[in-house]
Coordinates of C-alpha atoms (C1' of nucleotides) in Angstrom, one line a residue:
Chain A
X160 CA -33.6 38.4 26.1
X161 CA -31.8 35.7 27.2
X162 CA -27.6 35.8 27.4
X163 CA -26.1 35.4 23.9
X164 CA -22.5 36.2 22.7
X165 CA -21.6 38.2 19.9
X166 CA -18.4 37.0 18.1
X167 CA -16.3 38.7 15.5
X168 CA -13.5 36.8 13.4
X169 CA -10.8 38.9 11.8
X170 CA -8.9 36.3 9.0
X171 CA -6.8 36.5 6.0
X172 CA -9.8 36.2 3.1
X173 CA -13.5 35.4 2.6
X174 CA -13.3 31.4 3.1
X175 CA -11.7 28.9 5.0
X176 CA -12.4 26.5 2.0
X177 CA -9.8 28.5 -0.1
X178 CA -7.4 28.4 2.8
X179 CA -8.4 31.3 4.9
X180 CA -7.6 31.5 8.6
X181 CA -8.6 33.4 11.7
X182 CA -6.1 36.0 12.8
X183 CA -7.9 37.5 16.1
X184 CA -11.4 36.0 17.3
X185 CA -13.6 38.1 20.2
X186 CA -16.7 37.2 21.7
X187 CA -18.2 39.7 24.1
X188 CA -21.7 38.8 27.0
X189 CA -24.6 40.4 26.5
X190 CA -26.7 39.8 29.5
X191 CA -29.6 42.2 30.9
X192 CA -29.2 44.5 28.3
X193 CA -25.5 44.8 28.7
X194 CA -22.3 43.8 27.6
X195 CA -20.6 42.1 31.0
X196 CA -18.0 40.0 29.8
X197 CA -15.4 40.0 27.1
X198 CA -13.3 37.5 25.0
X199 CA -10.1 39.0 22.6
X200 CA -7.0 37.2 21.1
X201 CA -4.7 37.4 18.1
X202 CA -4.4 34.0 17.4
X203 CA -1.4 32.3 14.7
X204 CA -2.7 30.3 12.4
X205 CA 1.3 30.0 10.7
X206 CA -0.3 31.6 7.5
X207 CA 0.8 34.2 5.8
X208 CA -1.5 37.7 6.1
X209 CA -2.4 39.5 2.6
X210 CA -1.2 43.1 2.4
X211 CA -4.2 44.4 1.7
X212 CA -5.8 42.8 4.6
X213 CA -2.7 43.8 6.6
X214 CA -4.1 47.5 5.6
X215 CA -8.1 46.4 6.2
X216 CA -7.3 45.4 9.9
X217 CA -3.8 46.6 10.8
X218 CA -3.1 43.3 11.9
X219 CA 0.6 42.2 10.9
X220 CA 2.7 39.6 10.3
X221 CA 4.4 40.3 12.7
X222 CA 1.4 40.5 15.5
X223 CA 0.2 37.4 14.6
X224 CA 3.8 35.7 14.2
X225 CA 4.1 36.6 18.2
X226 CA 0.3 35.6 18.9
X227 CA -0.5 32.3 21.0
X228 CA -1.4 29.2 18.3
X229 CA -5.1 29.2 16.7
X230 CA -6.0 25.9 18.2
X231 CA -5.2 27.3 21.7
X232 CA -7.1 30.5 21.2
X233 CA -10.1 28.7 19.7
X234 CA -10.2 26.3 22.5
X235 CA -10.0 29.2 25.2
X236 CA -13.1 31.5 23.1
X237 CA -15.2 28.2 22.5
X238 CA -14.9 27.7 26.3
X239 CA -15.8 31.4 27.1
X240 CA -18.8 31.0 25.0
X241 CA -20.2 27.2 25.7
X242 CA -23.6 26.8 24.5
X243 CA -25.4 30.0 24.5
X244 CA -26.4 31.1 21.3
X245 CA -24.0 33.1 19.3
X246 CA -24.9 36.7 17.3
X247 CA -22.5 37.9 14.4
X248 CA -23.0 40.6 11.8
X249 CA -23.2 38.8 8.5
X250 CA -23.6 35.4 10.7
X251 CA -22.9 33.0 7.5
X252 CA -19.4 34.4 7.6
X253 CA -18.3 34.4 11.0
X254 CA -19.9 30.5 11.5
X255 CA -18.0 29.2 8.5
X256 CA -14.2 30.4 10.1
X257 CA -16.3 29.3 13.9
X258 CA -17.0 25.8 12.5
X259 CA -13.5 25.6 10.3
X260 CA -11.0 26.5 13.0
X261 CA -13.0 24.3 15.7
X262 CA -12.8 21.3 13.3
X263 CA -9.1 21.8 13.6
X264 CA -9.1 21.2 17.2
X265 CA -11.9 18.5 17.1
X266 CA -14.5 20.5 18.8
X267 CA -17.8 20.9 17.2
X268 CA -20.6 24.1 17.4
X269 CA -22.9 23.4 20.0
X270 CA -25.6 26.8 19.0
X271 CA -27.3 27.9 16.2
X272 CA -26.0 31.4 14.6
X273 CA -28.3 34.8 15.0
X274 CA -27.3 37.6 12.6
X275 CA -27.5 41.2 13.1
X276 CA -27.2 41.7 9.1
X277 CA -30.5 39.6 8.6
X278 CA -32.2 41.3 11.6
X279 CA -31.0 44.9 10.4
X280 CA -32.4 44.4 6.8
X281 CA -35.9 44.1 8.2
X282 CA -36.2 46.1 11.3
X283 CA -33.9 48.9 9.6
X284 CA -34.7 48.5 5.9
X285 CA -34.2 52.6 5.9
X286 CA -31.0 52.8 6.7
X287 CA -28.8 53.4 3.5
X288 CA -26.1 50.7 4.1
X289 CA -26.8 47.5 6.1
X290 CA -22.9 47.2 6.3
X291 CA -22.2 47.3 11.0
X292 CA -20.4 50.9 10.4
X293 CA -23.1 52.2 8.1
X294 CA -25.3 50.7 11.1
X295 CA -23.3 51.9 13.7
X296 CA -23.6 55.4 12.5
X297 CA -27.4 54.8 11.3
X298 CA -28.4 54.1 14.8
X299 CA -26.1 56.7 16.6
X300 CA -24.5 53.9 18.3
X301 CA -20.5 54.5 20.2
X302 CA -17.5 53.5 17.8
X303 CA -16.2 51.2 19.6
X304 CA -12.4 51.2 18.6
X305 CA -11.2 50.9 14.9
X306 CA -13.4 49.0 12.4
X307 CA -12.2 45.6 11.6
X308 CA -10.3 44.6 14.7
X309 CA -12.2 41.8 16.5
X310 CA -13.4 43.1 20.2
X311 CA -14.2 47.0 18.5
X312 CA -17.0 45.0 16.1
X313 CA -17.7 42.7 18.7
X314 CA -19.0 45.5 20.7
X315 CA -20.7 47.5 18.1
X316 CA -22.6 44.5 17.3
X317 CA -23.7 44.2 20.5
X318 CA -25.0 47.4 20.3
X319 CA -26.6 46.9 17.7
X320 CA -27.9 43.8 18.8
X321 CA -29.6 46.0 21.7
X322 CA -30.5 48.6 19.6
X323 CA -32.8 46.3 17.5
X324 CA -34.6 44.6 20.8
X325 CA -34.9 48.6 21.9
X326 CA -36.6 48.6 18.2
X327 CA -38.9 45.6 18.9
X328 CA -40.0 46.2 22.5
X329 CA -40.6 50.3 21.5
X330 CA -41.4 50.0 17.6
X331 CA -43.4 46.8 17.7
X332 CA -44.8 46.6 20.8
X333 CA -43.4 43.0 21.3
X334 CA -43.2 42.8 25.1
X335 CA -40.4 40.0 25.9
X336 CA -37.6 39.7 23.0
X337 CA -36.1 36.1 22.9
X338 CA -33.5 34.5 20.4
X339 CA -36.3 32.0 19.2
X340 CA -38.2 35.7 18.2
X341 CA -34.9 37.0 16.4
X342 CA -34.2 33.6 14.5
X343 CA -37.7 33.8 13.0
X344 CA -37.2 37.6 12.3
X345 CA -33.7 36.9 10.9
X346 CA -35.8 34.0 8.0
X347 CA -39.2 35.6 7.7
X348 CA -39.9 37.1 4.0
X349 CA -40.2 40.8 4.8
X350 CA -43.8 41.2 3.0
X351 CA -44.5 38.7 6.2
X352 CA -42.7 40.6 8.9
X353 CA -45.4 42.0 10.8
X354 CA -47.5 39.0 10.7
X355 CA -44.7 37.1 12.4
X356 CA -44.5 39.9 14.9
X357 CA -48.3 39.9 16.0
X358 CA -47.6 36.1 17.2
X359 CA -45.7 37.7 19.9
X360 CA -46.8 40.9 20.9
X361 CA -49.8 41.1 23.7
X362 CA -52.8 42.7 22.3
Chain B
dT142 C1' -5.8 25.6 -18.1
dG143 C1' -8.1 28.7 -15.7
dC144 C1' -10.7 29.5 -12.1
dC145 C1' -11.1 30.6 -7.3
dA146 C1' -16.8 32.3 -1.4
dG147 C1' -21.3 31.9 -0.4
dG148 C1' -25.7 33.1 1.4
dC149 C1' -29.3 36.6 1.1
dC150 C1' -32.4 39.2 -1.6
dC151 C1' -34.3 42.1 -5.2
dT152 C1' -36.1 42.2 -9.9
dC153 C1' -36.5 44.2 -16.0
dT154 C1' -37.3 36.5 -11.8
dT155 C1' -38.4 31.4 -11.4
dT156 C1' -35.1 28.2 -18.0
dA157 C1' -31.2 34.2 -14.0
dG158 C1' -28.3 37.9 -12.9
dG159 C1' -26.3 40.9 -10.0
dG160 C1' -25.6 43.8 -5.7
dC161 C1' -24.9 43.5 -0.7
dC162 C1' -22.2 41.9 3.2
dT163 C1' -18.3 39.5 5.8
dT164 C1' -12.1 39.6 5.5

DNA sequence: TGCCAGGCCCTCTTTAGGGCCTT
């Protein structure tokens, strides 16, 4: 598979259209089936953090109040990251906060999202939770830290990530995994799943 | 005033509703 990054957001709610801001942003490298390089950061947005997200995260106030400012944190991870194509679990999610808190800095996305939810639904649909700690333990992958800090579900979704090539290469016989194979995985109707797989695995 | 996310996906569907995911 070719090098992609898998980013996770931590912010104070659901949508940046209701106000929401990123509080810590990582991005880790996958390359060669590997994590090799790794993004973190609290970042300030000058927002005030729910208590009950406070409790979700265990990122403060008072973390963030001493954190460098979003636009400088988002300008440092969108330069980590450049143009290779970008992995998230529950993609739709992380894109909206990517796309929100790089308008603010006038920077634009320059990839198309792949999401590990999507792909999980249809190359795990056993598993009894598609949620990434239900996956994490699903697949007998390493916790990486605590849930819902940024680099920790950065890194499990990487693992995941290589956990479901493992389950395409092994599984389904499909001999080279690319990103163009996982964003027509991620869309395909699951009734159509293995047709879309026979287009690219050798007889 | 009162409301407040949104995309995916299943089904007792398609003239819709509700659960799953992300914080």
């Amino acid at each position: 598979m070719e090098v992609v990054a898998v980013i996770d957001f931590e912010t104070t709610g659901l949508s940046p259209a209701q106000g929401d801001r990123a509080t810590e942003v990582a991005a880790v490298i996958v390359e060669d089936g590997r994590v090799v390089d790794r993004y973190q950061s609290l970042m300030n947005a000058g927002v005030r953090i729910p208590a009950f997200i406070e409790a979700l995260t265990g990122i403060s106030n008072a973390m963030v109040r001493s954190a460098p400012p979003a636009g400088e944190v988002m300008r440092e991870v969108s330069d980590f990251v450049g143009d290779i194509p970008i992995v998230a679990h529950n993609a739709s999610f992380d894109a909206k906060f990517w796309d929100a808190e790089l308008a603010r800095v006038q920077r634009s996305r320059r990839q198309e999202f792949v999401c590990s939810l999507l792909l999980s639904r249809r190359l795990f649909p056993l598993a009894p939770s598609h949620k990434l700690g239900a996956l994490v333990e699903y697949a007998q992958l390493p916790v990486a830290g605590r849930y819902h800090r940024a680099l920790a579900d950065a890194e499990m979704a990487a693992s995941l990530l290589l956990r479901l090539e493992e389950e395409l290469r092994q599984r389904h016989r499909v001999p080279q995994v690319s990103v163009e194979l996982l964003r027509r995985i991620q869309r395909v109707p699951k009734a159509q799943l293995q047709k879309c797989l026979a287009a690219f695995t050798r007889a």
